[in-house]
Amino acid sequence: MTLSFTSRWRDELPATYTALSPTPLSHARLIWHNDALAQQLAIPPSLFAMENGAGVWGGESLLPGMSPLAQVYSGHPVWRLGRPAR
């Protein structure tokens, strides 16, 4: 089974993120995962094996089709800046 990634959110909402590669964690290791949820999301069990998946979960490698991004924070303190209080 292969995972497939879509970029709809990335394509339709460009002002809400910055394209950014993940910062790898040093000595990353997977401690636990939810088997039932992984099955519902069709995540192959091989991605939870240390030799295969630790790099993905720890930011060291990407799977084909992944295009990482960082979401822009746009909470009320940001949009209120520069506007007079009412």
mmCIF file of N, CA and C in Angstrom:
data_model
loop_
_atom_site.group_PDB
_atom_site.id
_atom_site.type_symbol
_atom_site.label_atom_id
_atom_site.label_comp_id
_atom_site.label_asym_id
_atom_site.label_seq_id
_atom_site.Cartn_x
_atom_site.Cartn_y
_atom_site.Cartn_z
ATOM 1 N N MET A 1 0.844 -1.187 0.000
ATOM 2 C CA MET A 1 0.000 0.000 0.000
ATOM 3 C C MET A 1 0.887 1.247 0.000
ATOM 4 N N THR A 2 0.517 2.228 -0.763
ATOM 5 C CA THR A 2 1.271 3.473 -0.851
ATOM 6 C C THR A 2 0.417 4.629 -0.359
ATOM 7 N N LEU A 3 1.035 5.526 0.366
ATOM 8 C CA LEU A 3 0.320 6.725 0.806
ATOM 9 C C LEU A 3 0.266 7.715 -0.342
ATOM 10 N N SER A 4 -0.814 8.466 -0.399
ATOM 11 C CA SER A 4 -0.892 9.513 -1.417
ATOM 12 C C SER A 4 -1.199 10.828 -0.718
ATOM 13 N N PHE A 5 -0.555 11.863 -1.160
ATOM 14 C CA PHE A 5 -0.703 13.180 -0.548
ATOM 15 C C PHE A 5 -1.323 14.142 -1.548
ATOM 16 N N THR A 6 -2.197 15.000 -1.062
ATOM 17 C CA THR A 6 -2.790 16.023 -1.918
ATOM 18 C C THR A 6 -2.270 17.386 -1.479
ATOM 19 N N SER A 7 -2.378 18.357 -2.355
ATOM 20 C CA SER A 7 -1.910 19.705 -2.017
ATOM 21 C C SER A 7 -3.038 20.722 -2.151
ATOM 22 N N ARG A 8 -4.266 20.284 -1.974
ATOM 23 C CA ARG A 8 -5.408 21.192 -2.136
ATOM 24 C C ARG A 8 -5.316 22.386 -1.187
ATOM 25 N N TRP A 9 -5.047 22.111 0.071
ATOM 26 C CA TRP A 9 -4.946 23.185 1.055
ATOM 27 C C TRP A 9 -3.825 24.141 0.662
ATOM 28 N N ARG A 10 -2.706 23.576 0.259
ATOM 29 C CA ARG A 10 -1.557 24.373 -0.163
ATOM 30 C C ARG A 10 -1.899 25.215 -1.389
ATOM 31 N N ASP A 11 -2.624 24.648 -2.336
ATOM 32 C CA ASP A 11 -2.969 25.350 -3.576
ATOM 33 C C ASP A 11 -4.011 26.446 -3.363
ATOM 34 N N GLU A 12 -4.978 26.195 -2.490
ATOM 35 C CA GLU A 12 -6.103 27.117 -2.336
ATOM 36 C C GLU A 12 -5.893 28.198 -1.276
ATOM 37 N N LEU A 13 -4.965 27.992 -0.357
ATOM 38 C CA LEU A 13 -4.780 28.955 0.738
ATOM 39 C C LEU A 13 -3.311 29.358 0.895
ATOM 40 N N PRO A 14 -2.703 29.935 -0.133
ATOM 41 C CA PRO A 14 -1.271 30.224 -0.073
ATOM 42 C C PRO A 14 -0.858 31.237 0.995
ATOM 43 N N ALA A 15 -1.767 32.061 1.458
ATOM 44 C CA ALA A 15 -1.401 33.059 2.467
ATOM 45 C C ALA A 15 -1.350 32.473 3.874
ATOM 46 N N THR A 16 -1.683 31.196 4.025
ATOM 47 C CA THR A 16 -1.770 30.617 5.367
ATOM 48 C C THR A 16 -0.570 29.759 5.747
ATOM 49 N N TYR A 17 0.468 29.732 4.929
ATOM 50 C CA TYR A 17 1.621 28.896 5.238
ATOM 51 C C TYR A 17 2.880 29.450 4.587
ATOM 52 N N THR A 18 3.998 28.906 5.012
ATOM 53 C CA THR A 18 5.288 29.143 4.387
ATOM 54 C C THR A 18 5.870 27.777 4.058
ATOM 55 N N ALA A 19 6.323 27.580 2.834
ATOM 56 C CA ALA A 19 6.970 26.313 2.481
ATOM 57 C C ALA A 19 8.258 26.201 3.287
ATOM 58 N N LEU A 20 8.425 25.095 3.983
ATOM 59 C CA LEU A 20 9.559 24.960 4.890
ATOM 60 C C LEU A 20 9.874 23.489 5.102
ATOM 61 N N SER A 21 11.117 23.120 4.929
ATOM 62 C CA SER A 21 11.517 21.740 5.191
ATOM 63 C C SER A 21 11.580 21.511 6.696
ATOM 64 N N PRO A 22 11.280 20.297 7.141
ATOM 65 C CA PRO A 22 11.318 20.031 8.577
ATOM 66 C C PRO A 22 12.741 20.084 9.119
ATOM 67 N N THR A 23 12.864 20.461 10.368
ATOM 68 C CA THR A 23 14.145 20.419 11.058
ATOM 69 C C THR A 23 14.278 19.031 11.677
ATOM 70 N N PRO A 24 15.250 18.250 11.242
ATOM 71 C CA PRO A 24 15.378 16.888 11.768
ATOM 72 C C PRO A 24 15.675 16.878 13.267
ATOM 73 N N LEU A 25 15.071 15.933 13.957
ATOM 74 C CA LEU A 25 15.354 15.724 15.371
ATOM 75 C C LEU A 25 16.564 14.808 15.483
ATOM 76 N N SER A 26 17.451 15.108 16.410
ATOM 77 C CA SER A 26 18.600 14.222 16.573
ATOM 78 C C SER A 26 18.176 12.996 17.383
ATOM 79 N N HIS A 27 18.601 11.854 16.956
ATOM 80 C CA HIS A 27 18.305 10.577 17.624
ATOM 81 C C HIS A 27 16.806 10.332 17.782
ATOM 82 N N ALA A 28 16.033 10.664 16.760
ATOM 83 C CA ALA A 28 14.577 10.483 16.828
ATOM 84 C C ALA A 28 14.228 9.003 16.922
ATOM 85 N N ARG A 29 13.201 8.715 17.685
ATOM 86 C CA ARG A 29 12.695 7.352 17.760
ATOM 87 C C ARG A 29 11.205 7.410 18.033
ATOM 88 N N LEU A 30 10.495 6.479 17.487
ATOM 89 C CA LEU A 30 9.058 6.390 17.670
ATOM 90 C C LEU A 30 8.795 5.631 18.963
ATOM 91 N N ILE A 31 8.054 6.240 19.880
ATOM 92 C CA ILE A 31 7.781 5.613 21.170
ATOM 93 C C ILE A 31 6.476 4.832 21.131
ATOM 94 N N TRP A 32 5.453 5.384 20.501
ATOM 95 C CA TRP A 32 4.133 4.756 20.497
ATOM 96 C C TRP A 32 3.339 5.273 19.315
ATOM 97 N N HIS A 33 2.420 4.479 18.825
ATOM 98 C CA HIS A 33 1.475 4.934 17.809
ATOM 99 C C HIS A 33 0.155 4.202 18.004
ATOM 100 N N ASN A 34 -0.898 4.749 17.449
ATOM 101 C CA ASN A 34 -2.249 4.215 17.588
ATOM 102 C C ASN A 34 -2.542 3.315 16.382
ATOM 103 N N ASP A 35 -2.499 2.008 16.599
ATOM 104 C CA ASP A 35 -2.719 1.055 15.499
ATOM 105 C C ASP A 35 -4.069 1.242 14.823
ATOM 106 N N ALA A 36 -5.128 1.389 15.624
ATOM 107 C CA ALA A 36 -6.480 1.510 15.058
ATOM 108 C C ALA A 36 -6.595 2.755 14.179
ATOM 109 N N LEU A 37 -6.066 3.879 14.649
ATOM 110 C CA LEU A 37 -6.130 5.108 13.861
ATOM 111 C C LEU A 37 -5.266 4.993 12.604
ATOM 112 N N ALA A 38 -4.109 4.392 12.737
ATOM 113 C CA ALA A 38 -3.240 4.203 11.569
ATOM 114 C C ALA A 38 -3.957 3.390 10.498
ATOM 115 N N GLN A 39 -4.693 2.368 10.910
ATOM 116 C CA GLN A 39 -5.454 1.569 9.944
ATOM 117 C C GLN A 39 -6.543 2.407 9.288
ATOM 118 N N GLN A 40 -7.254 3.230 10.075
ATOM 119 C CA GLN A 40 -8.305 4.089 9.512
ATOM 120 C C GLN A 40 -7.733 5.079 8.507
ATOM 121 N N LEU A 41 -6.530 5.565 8.766
ATOM 122 C CA LEU A 41 -5.889 6.537 7.880
ATOM 123 C C LEU A 41 -5.093 5.868 6.761
ATOM 124 N N ALA A 42 -5.123 4.544 6.729
ATOM 125 C CA ALA A 42 -4.417 3.751 5.714
ATOM 126 C C ALA A 42 -2.910 4.002 5.721
ATOM 127 N N ILE A 43 -2.348 4.170 6.915
ATOM 128 C CA ILE A 43 -0.899 4.324 7.047
ATOM 129 C C ILE A 43 -0.305 2.924 7.155
ATOM 130 N N PRO A 44 0.578 2.553 6.245
ATOM 131 C CA PRO A 44 1.136 1.203 6.259
ATOM 132 C C PRO A 44 1.938 0.922 7.535
ATOM 133 N N PRO A 45 1.822 -0.283 8.081
ATOM 134 C CA PRO A 45 2.574 -0.644 9.290
ATOM 135 C C PRO A 45 4.081 -0.452 9.134
ATOM 136 N N SER A 46 4.599 -0.553 7.916
ATOM 137 C CA SER A 46 6.046 -0.401 7.704
ATOM 138 C C SER A 46 6.552 0.980 8.120
ATOM 139 N N LEU A 47 5.680 1.983 8.132
ATOM 140 C CA LEU A 47 6.123 3.325 8.537
ATOM 141 C C LEU A 47 6.339 3.441 10.036
ATOM 142 N N PHE A 48 5.946 2.415 10.768
ATOM 143 C CA PHE A 48 6.159 2.444 12.213
ATOM 144 C C PHE A 48 7.343 1.582 12.627
ATOM 145 N N ALA A 49 7.981 0.926 11.671
ATOM 146 C CA ALA A 49 9.191 0.166 11.954
ATOM 147 C C ALA A 49 10.348 1.159 12.042
ATOM 148 N N MET A 50 11.198 0.995 13.005
ATOM 149 C CA MET A 50 12.276 1.963 13.233
ATOM 150 C C MET A 50 13.141 2.192 11.997
ATOM 151 N N GLU A 51 13.446 1.135 11.253
ATOM 152 C CA GLU A 51 14.325 1.310 10.098
ATOM 153 C C GLU A 51 13.644 2.052 8.958
ATOM 154 N N ASN A 52 12.316 2.082 8.940
ATOM 155 C CA ASN A 52 11.606 2.744 7.841
ATOM 156 C C ASN A 52 10.987 4.082 8.232
ATOM 157 N N GLY A 53 10.317 4.129 9.358
ATOM 158 C CA GLY A 53 9.496 5.283 9.667
ATOM 159 C C GLY A 53 10.083 6.348 10.559
ATOM 160 N N ALA A 54 11.083 6.022 11.349
ATOM 161 C CA ALA A 54 11.596 7.006 12.302
ATOM 162 C C ALA A 54 12.073 8.271 11.604
ATOM 163 N N GLY A 55 12.663 8.124 10.430
ATOM 164 C CA GLY A 55 13.138 9.293 9.696
ATOM 165 C C GLY A 55 12.016 10.210 9.261
ATOM 166 N N VAL A 56 10.881 9.641 8.892
ATOM 167 C CA VAL A 56 9.734 10.456 8.478
ATOM 168 C C VAL A 56 9.144 11.172 9.685
ATOM 169 N N TRP A 57 8.877 10.434 10.759
ATOM 170 C CA TRP A 57 8.254 11.038 11.943
ATOM 171 C C TRP A 57 9.201 12.027 12.626
ATOM 172 N N GLY A 58 10.508 11.856 12.476
ATOM 173 C CA GLY A 58 11.475 12.746 13.110
ATOM 174 C C GLY A 58 11.977 13.862 12.213
ATOM 175 N N GLY A 59 11.430 13.990 11.006
ATOM 176 C CA GLY A 59 11.801 15.090 10.123
ATOM 177 C C GLY A 59 13.070 14.877 9.324
ATOM 178 N N GLU A 60 13.619 13.662 9.330
ATOM 179 C CA GLU A 60 14.859 13.400 8.601
ATOM 180 C C GLU A 60 14.629 13.098 7.125
ATOM 181 N N SER A 61 13.455 12.592 6.785
ATOM 182 C CA SER A 61 13.187 12.241 5.391
ATOM 183 C C SER A 61 11.723 12.496 5.056
ATOM 184 N N LEU A 62 11.444 12.589 3.777
ATOM 185 C CA LEU A 62 10.078 12.799 3.301
ATOM 186 C C LEU A 62 9.665 11.621 2.438
ATOM 187 N N LEU A 63 8.387 11.338 2.427
ATOM 188 C CA LEU A 63 7.852 10.317 1.536
ATOM 189 C C LEU A 63 7.548 10.959 0.188
ATOM 190 N N PRO A 64 7.518 10.174 -0.882
ATOM 191 C CA PRO A 64 7.180 10.733 -2.193
ATOM 192 C C PRO A 64 5.831 11.455 -2.145
ATOM 193 N N GLY A 65 5.805 12.666 -2.665
ATOM 194 C CA GLY A 65 4.576 13.452 -2.695
ATOM 195 C C GLY A 65 4.407 14.407 -1.529
ATOM 196 N N MET A 66 5.217 14.264 -0.480
ATOM 197 C CA MET A 66 5.120 15.191 0.657
ATOM 198 C C MET A 66 5.698 16.539 0.255
ATOM 199 N N SER A 67 5.023 17.614 0.651
ATOM 200 C CA SER A 67 5.556 18.961 0.449
ATOM 201 C C SER A 67 5.304 19.721 1.748
ATOM 202 N N PRO A 68 6.292 19.709 2.643
ATOM 203 C CA PRO A 68 6.114 20.271 3.976
ATOM 204 C C PRO A 68 5.929 21.782 3.971
ATOM 205 N N LEU A 69 5.204 22.248 4.977
ATOM 206 C CA LEU A 69 4.977 23.678 5.139
ATOM 207 C C LEU A 69 4.761 23.988 6.610
ATOM 208 N N ALA A 70 4.893 25.243 6.948
ATOM 209 C CA ALA A 70 4.644 25.711 8.307
ATOM 210 C C ALA A 70 3.439 26.636 8.254
ATOM 211 N N GLN A 71 2.459 26.343 9.083
ATOM 212 C CA GLN A 71 1.242 27.155 9.092
ATOM 213 C C GLN A 71 1.526 28.515 9.709
ATOM 214 N N VAL A 72 0.987 29.548 9.089
ATOM 215 C CA VAL A 72 1.136 30.906 9.589
ATOM 216 C C VAL A 72 0.143 31.113 10.723
ATOM 217 N N TYR A 73 0.599 31.651 11.833
ATOM 218 C CA TYR A 73 -0.311 31.945 12.933
ATOM 219 C C TYR A 73 -1.096 33.197 12.572
ATOM 220 N N SER A 74 -2.398 33.120 12.664
ATOM 221 C CA SER A 74 -3.211 34.287 12.303
ATOM 222 C C SER A 74 -4.323 34.503 13.316
ATOM 223 N N GLY A 75 -3.966 34.396 14.572
ATOM 224 C CA GLY A 75 -4.942 34.610 15.635
ATOM 225 C C GLY A 75 -5.248 36.082 15.825
ATOM 226 N N HIS A 76 -6.190 36.373 16.681
ATOM 227 C CA HIS A 76 -6.653 37.749 16.851
ATOM 228 C C HIS A 76 -5.567 38.735 17.267
ATOM 229 N N PRO A 77 -4.539 38.369 18.068
ATOM 230 C CA PRO A 77 -3.524 39.376 18.399
ATOM 231 C C PRO A 77 -2.790 39.886 17.156
ATOM 232 N N VAL A 78 -2.655 39.045 16.134
ATOM 233 C CA VAL A 78 -1.939 39.459 14.931
ATOM 234 C C VAL A 78 -2.781 40.419 14.103
ATOM 235 N N TRP A 79 -4.023 40.069 13.826
ATOM 236 C CA TRP A 79 -4.818 40.948 12.970
ATOM 237 C C TRP A 79 -5.245 42.215 13.674
ATOM 238 N N ARG A 80 -5.144 42.282 14.985
ATOM 239 C CA ARG A 80 -5.480 43.506 15.718
ATOM 240 C C ARG A 80 -4.334 44.518 15.707
ATOM 241 N N LEU A 81 -3.133 44.093 15.413
ATOM 242 C CA LEU A 81 -1.993 45.013 15.434
ATOM 243 C C LEU A 81 -2.215 46.161 14.459
ATOM 244 N N GLY A 82 -1.958 47.344 14.909
ATOM 245 C CA GLY A 82 -2.072 48.508 14.047
ATOM 246 C C GLY A 82 -3.482 49.034 13.885
ATOM 247 N N ARG A 83 -4.439 48.419 14.517
ATOM 248 C CA ARG A 83 -5.822 48.900 14.430
ATOM 249 C C ARG A 83 -6.208 49.529 15.766
ATOM 250 N N PRO A 84 -6.890 50.644 15.711
ATOM 251 C CA PRO A 84 -7.286 51.284 16.972
ATOM 252 C C PRO A 84 -8.327 50.450 17.717
ATOM 253 N N ALA A 85 -8.262 50.488 19.029
ATOM 254 C CA ALA A 85 -9.258 49.789 19.857
ATOM 255 C C ALA A 85 -10.602 50.484 19.716
ATOM 256 N N ARG A 86 -11.672 49.739 19.811
ATOM 257 C CA ARG A 86 -13.014 50.324 19.690
ATOM 258 C C ARG A 86 -13.691 50.379 21.019
#
